[in-house]
Coordinates of C-alpha atoms and ligand atoms in Angstrom, one line a residue:
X1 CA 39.6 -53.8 95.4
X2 CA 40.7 -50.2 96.4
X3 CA 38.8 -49.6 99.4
X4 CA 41.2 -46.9 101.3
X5 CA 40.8 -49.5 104.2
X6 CA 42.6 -53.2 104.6
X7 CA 39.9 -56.1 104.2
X8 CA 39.7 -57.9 107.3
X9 CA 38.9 -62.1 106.6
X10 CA 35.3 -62.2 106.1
X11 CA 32.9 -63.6 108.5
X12 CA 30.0 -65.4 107.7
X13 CA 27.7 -62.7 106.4
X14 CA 25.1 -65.1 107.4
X15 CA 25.5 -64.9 110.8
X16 CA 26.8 -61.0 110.9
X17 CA 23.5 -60.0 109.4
X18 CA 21.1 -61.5 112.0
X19 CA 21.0 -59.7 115.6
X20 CA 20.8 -61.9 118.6
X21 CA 17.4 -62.8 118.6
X22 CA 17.6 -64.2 114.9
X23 CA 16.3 -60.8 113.5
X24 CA 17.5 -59.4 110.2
X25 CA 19.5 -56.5 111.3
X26 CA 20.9 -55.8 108.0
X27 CA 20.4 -57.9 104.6
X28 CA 23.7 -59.3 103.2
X29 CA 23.3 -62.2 101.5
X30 CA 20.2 -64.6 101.1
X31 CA 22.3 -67.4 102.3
X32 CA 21.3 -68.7 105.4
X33 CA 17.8 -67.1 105.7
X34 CA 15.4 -69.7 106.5
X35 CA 12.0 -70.0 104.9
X36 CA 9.9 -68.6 107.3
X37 CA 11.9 -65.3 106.6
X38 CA 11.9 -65.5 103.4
X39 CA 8.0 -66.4 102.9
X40 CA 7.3 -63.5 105.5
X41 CA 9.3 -61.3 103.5
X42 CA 7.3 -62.4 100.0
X43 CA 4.4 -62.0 102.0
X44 CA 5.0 -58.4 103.3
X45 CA 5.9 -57.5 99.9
X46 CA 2.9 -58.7 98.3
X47 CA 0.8 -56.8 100.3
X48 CA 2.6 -52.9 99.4
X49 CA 2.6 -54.2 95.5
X50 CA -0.5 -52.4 93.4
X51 CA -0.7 -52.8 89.7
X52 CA 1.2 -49.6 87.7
X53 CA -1.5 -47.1 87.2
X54 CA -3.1 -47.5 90.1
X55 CA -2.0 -45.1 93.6
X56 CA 1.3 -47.5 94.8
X57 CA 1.3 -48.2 98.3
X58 CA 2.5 -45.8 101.2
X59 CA 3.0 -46.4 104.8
X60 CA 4.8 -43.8 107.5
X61 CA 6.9 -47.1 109.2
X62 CA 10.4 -45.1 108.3
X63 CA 9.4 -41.7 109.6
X64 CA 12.0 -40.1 111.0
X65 CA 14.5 -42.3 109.5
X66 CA 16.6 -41.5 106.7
X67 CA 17.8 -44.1 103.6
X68 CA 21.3 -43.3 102.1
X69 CA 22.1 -45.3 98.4
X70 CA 25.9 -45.4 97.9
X71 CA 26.3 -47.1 94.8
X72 CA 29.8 -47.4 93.8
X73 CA 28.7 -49.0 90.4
X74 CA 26.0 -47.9 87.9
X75 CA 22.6 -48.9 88.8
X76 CA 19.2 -47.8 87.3
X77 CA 16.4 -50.2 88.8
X78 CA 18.0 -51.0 92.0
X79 CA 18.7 -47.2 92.6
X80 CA 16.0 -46.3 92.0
X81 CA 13.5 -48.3 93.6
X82 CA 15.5 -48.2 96.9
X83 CA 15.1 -44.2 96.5
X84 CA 11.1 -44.8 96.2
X85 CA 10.7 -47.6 99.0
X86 CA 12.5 -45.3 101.3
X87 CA 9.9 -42.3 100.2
X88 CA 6.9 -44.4 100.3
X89 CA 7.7 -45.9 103.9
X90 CA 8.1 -42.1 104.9
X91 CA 12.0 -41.9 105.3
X92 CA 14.3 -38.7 103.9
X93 CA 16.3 -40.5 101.1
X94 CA 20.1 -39.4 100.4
X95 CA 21.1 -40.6 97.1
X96 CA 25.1 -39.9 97.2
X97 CA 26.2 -38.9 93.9
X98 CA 29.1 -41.1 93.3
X99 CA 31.1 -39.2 90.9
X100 CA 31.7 -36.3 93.1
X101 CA 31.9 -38.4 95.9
X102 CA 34.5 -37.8 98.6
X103 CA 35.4 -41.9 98.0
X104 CA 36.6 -40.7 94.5
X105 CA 39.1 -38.4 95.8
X106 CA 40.6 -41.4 98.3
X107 CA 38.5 -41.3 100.7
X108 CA 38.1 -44.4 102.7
X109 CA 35.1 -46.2 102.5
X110 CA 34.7 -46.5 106.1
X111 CA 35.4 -42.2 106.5
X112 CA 32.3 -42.1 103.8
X113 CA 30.6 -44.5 106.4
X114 CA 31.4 -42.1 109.1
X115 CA 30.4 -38.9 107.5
X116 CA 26.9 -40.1 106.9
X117 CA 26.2 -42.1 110.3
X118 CA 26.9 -38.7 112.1
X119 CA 24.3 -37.0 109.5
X120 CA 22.1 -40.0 111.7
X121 CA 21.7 -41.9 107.9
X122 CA 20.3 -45.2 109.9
X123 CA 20.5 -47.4 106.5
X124 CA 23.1 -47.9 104.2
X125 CA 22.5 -49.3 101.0
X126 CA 25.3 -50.4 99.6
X127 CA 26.1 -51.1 95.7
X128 CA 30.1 -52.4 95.4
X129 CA 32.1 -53.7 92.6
X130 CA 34.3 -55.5 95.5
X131 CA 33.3 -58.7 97.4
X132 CA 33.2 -58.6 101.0
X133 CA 32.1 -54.5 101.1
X134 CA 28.8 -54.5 102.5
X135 CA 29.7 -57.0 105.1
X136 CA 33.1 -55.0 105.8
X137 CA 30.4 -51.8 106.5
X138 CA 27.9 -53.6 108.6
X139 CA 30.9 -55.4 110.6
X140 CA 31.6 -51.1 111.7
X141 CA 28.6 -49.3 111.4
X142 CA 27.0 -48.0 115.2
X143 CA 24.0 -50.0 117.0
X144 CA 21.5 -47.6 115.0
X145 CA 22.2 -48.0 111.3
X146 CA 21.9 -51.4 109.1
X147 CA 23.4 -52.2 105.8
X148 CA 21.3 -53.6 103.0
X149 CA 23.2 -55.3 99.8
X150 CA 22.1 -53.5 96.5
X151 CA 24.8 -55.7 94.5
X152 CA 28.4 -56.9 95.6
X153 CA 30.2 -57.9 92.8
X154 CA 29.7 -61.2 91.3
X155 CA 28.6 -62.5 95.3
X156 CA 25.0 -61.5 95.9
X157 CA 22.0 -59.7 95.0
X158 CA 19.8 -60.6 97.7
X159 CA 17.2 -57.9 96.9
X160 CA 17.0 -58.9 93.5
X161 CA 16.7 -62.6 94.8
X162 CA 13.6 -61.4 96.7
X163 CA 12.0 -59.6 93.8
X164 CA 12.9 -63.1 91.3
X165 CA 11.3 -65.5 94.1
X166 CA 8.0 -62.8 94.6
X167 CA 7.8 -62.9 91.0
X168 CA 8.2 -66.5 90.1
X169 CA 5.2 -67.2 93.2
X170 CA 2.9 -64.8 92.1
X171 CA 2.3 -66.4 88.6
X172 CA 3.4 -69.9 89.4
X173 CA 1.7 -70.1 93.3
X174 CA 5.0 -71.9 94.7
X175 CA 8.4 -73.8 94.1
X176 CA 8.0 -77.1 94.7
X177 CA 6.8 -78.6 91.3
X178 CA 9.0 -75.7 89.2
X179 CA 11.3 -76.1 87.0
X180 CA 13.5 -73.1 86.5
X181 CA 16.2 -72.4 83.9
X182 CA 18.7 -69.7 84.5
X183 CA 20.7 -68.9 81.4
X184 CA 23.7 -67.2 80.1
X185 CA 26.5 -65.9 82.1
X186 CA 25.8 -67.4 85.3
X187 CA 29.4 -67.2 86.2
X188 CA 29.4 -63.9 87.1
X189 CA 25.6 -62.5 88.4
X190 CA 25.3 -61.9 91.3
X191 CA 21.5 -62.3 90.2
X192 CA 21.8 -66.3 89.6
X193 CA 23.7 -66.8 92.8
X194 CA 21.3 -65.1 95.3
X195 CA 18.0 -66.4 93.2
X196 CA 19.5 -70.3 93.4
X197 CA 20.2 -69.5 96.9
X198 CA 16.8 -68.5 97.7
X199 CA 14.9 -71.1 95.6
X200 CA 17.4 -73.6 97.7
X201 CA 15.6 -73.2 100.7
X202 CA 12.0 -72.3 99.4
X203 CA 12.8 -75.6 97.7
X204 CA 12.0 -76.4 94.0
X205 CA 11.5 -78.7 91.8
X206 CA 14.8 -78.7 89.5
X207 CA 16.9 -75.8 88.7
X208 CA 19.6 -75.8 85.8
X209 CA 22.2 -73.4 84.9
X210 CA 22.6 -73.3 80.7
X211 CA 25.5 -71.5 79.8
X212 CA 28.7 -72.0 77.2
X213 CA 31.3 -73.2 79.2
X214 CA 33.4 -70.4 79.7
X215 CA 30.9 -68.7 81.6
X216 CA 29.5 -71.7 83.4
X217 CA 29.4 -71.0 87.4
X218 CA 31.3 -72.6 90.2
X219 CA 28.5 -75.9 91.2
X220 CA 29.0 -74.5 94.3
X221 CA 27.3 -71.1 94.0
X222 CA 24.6 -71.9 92.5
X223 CA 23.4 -74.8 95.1
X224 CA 21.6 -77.6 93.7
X225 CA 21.5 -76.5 89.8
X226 CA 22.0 -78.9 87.0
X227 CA 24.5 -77.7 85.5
X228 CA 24.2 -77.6 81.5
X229 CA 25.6 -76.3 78.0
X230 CA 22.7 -76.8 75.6
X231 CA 19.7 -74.5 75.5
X232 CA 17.1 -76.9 73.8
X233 CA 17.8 -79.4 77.1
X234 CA 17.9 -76.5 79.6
X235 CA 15.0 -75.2 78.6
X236 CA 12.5 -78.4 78.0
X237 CA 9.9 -78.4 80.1
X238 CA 10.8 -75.2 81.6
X239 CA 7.9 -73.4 83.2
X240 CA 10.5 -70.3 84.5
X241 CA 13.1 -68.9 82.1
X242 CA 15.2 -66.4 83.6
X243 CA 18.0 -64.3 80.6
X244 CA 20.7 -62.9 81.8
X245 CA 23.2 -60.4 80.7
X246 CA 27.1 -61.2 79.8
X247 CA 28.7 -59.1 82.6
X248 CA 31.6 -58.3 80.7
X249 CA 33.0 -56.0 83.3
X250 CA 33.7 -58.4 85.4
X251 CA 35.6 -60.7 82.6
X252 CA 39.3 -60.2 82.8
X253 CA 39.9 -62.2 79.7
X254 CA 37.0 -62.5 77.3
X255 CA 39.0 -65.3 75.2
X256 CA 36.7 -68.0 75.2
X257 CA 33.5 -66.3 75.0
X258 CA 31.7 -66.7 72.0
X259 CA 31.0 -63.1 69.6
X260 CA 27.9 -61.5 70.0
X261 CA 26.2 -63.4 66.9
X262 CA 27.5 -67.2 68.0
X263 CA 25.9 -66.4 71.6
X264 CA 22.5 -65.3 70.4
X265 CA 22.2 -68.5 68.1
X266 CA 23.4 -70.5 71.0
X267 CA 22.4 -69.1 74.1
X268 CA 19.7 -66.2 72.8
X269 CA 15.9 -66.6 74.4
X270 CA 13.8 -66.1 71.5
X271 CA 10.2 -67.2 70.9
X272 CA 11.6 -69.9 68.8
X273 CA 14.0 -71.7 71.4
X274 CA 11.0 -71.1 74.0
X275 CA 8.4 -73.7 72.0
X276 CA 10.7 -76.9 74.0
X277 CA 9.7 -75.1 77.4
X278 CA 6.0 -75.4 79.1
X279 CA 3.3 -73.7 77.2
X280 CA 2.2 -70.8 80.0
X281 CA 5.9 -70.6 80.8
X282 CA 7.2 -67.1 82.0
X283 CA 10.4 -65.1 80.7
X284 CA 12.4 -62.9 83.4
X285 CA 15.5 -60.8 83.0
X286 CA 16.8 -58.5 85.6
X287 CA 17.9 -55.7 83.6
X288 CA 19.7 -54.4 82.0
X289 CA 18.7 -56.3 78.7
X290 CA 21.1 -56.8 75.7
X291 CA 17.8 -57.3 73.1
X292 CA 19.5 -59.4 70.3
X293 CA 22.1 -60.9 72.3
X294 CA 20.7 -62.7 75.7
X295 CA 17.3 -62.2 74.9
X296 CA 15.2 -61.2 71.8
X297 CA 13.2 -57.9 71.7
X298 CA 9.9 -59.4 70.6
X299 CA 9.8 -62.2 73.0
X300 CA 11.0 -59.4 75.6
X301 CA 8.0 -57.6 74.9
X302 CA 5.6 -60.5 74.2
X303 CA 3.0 -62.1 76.7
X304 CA 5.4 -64.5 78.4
X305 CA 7.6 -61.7 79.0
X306 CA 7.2 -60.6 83.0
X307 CA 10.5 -58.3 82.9
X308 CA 8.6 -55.2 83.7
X309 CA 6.8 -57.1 86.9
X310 CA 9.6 -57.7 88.2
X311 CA 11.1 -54.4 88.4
X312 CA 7.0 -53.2 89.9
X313 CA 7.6 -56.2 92.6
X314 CA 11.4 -54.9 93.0
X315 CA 9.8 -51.4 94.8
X316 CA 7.9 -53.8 97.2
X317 CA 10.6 -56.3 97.9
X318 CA 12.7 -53.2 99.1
X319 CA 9.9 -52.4 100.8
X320 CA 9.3 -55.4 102.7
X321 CA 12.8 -55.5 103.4
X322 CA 13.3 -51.8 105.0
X323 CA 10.3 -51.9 107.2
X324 CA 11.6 -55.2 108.4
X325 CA 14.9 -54.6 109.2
X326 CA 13.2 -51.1 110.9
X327 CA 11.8 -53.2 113.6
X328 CA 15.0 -53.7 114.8
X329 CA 16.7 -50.5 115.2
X330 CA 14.6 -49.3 118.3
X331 CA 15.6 -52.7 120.6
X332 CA 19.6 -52.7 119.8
Ligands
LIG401 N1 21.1 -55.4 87.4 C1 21.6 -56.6 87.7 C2 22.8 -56.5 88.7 O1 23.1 -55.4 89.2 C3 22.0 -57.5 86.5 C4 23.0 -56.9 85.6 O2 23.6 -55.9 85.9 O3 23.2 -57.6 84.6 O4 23.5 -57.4 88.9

């Protein structure tokens, strides 16, 4: 990680992200969120999601405020539904443009930090490619700004997390009797380790991991999965199916791996593979999608498929999570 700035040991983001009366002050990591958190958090974010088509939701909660997305790696979704969530609360939204970024030239992070706290930016959304980064920034930013994790390497996703768990409730009603399978490179998404996370402590039924066995994940990041290398068991009975792409920029050494054809007839969703799993069962993917290689286009496309819900439920997650961590900022 070239950060400009040393990495002090990290401290439990857990702990560093809640203020002293057990208030989110910034979002780092779903870790250590409790349930009733989490389930106000779906709940807020239910209420500012309206079906595409129709007027989305607007509030004024952030007026006054302003929203600044430093994404130090590529992002569409996240980007851009931060960028929208900030508008529709009522905030000014800075969208730093990475590649002419100051950060480029050898800035430190923590000058970049700087810079924008004194243009009174009060929330920093950060997207890194190096662990520990958001946390790092919230452990220096003043009393009135609050860091929200758009992505930290292969660590956490929490927003994402949110938008997974609003999505899985809203067609399934709860956790408890689910059975969820994650599959592909589970290794290295920050997506499977902030959803398992969450579904940990909203509590379901059985959650595996299916992935070959070079890219199966640590047991313990992905708390309480199964564990598994063959798609026909992972997915039996499954009434969530989440797809997943190969994050091959974050694979040193792809020896191992199997080629793009091998993985597809192994480890591809497909409407075929998807007869073993429950009937009404639904197909996610966080984007982006690899059609033909995690996932095939049809099935992508097809009834099951709620890929584009969750990027419409991403908007209010981010939502949820602004105005919430908003309430904050006037009592520290
Ligand atoms: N968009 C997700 C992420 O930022 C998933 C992916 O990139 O594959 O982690």
């Amino acid at each position: 990680m070239n950060l400009g700035d040393p990495v002090e040991n990290l401290e439990d983001e857990a702990t560093l992200q809640l203020d002293s009366n057990g208030e989110l002050r910034h979002l780092l990591t779903l870790k250590g969120l409790d349930k009733v958190i989490l389930t106000q958090l779906l709940d807020e974010a239910e209420h500012y999601r309206t079906a595409p088509g129709s007027l989305p939701a607007r509030a004024r909660s952030l007026e006054g405020r302003t929203v600044g997305n430093l994404f130090f790696e590529p992002s569409t979704r996240t980007r851009a539904s931060f960028d929208l969530a900030g508008k529709r609360l009522g905030a000014d939204v800075l969208n730093l443009d990475v590649n002419t970024s100051s950060r480029k030239k050898g800035e430190s992070i923590l000058d970049t930090i700087y810079t924008l706290q004194a243009m009174q930016v009060d929330f920093m959304i950060v997207r890194d490619a190096g662990a520990g980064v958001p946390a790092y920034i919230a452990r220096h930013v003043s009393d009135h700004v609050s860091v929200l994790n758009a992505g930290e390497a292969d660590v956490s996703h929490p927003t994402q997390g949110l938008l997974d768990l609003l999505t899985i409730r809203l067609h399934k009603g709860g956790f408890e009797e689910l059975t969820i399978a994650i599959v592909g490179d589970v290794q290295h998404s920050r997506v499977a380790m902030s959803a398992a996370q969450g579904l940990q402590t909203l509590g379901v039924a059985e959650l595996r991991s299916i992935s070959p066995a070079a890219l199966a994940p640590d047991p313990e990041n992905v708390p309480g999965a199964r564990i598994m290398d063959d798609l026909d068991d992972g997915l039996r009975d499954a009434e969530v199916v989440m797809a997943l792409r190969i994050q091959r920029e974050r694979i040193g050494n792809l020896d191992g791996i199997p080629g793009i054809d091998e993985y597809f007839a192994n480890f591809g969703i497909s409407e075929k593979r998807m007869q073993v799993a429950k009937p009404d069962a639904i197909v996610m993917h966080p984007g982006p999608m690899n059609r033909g290689i995690e996932i095939e286009g049809t099935l992508a496309d097809g009834p099951s498929s709620v890929i584009t819900e969750q990027v419409t439920n991403g908007v209010a997650v981010r939502m949820a999570v602004l105005n919430r961590v908003a309430k904050t900022m006037g009592t520290r």
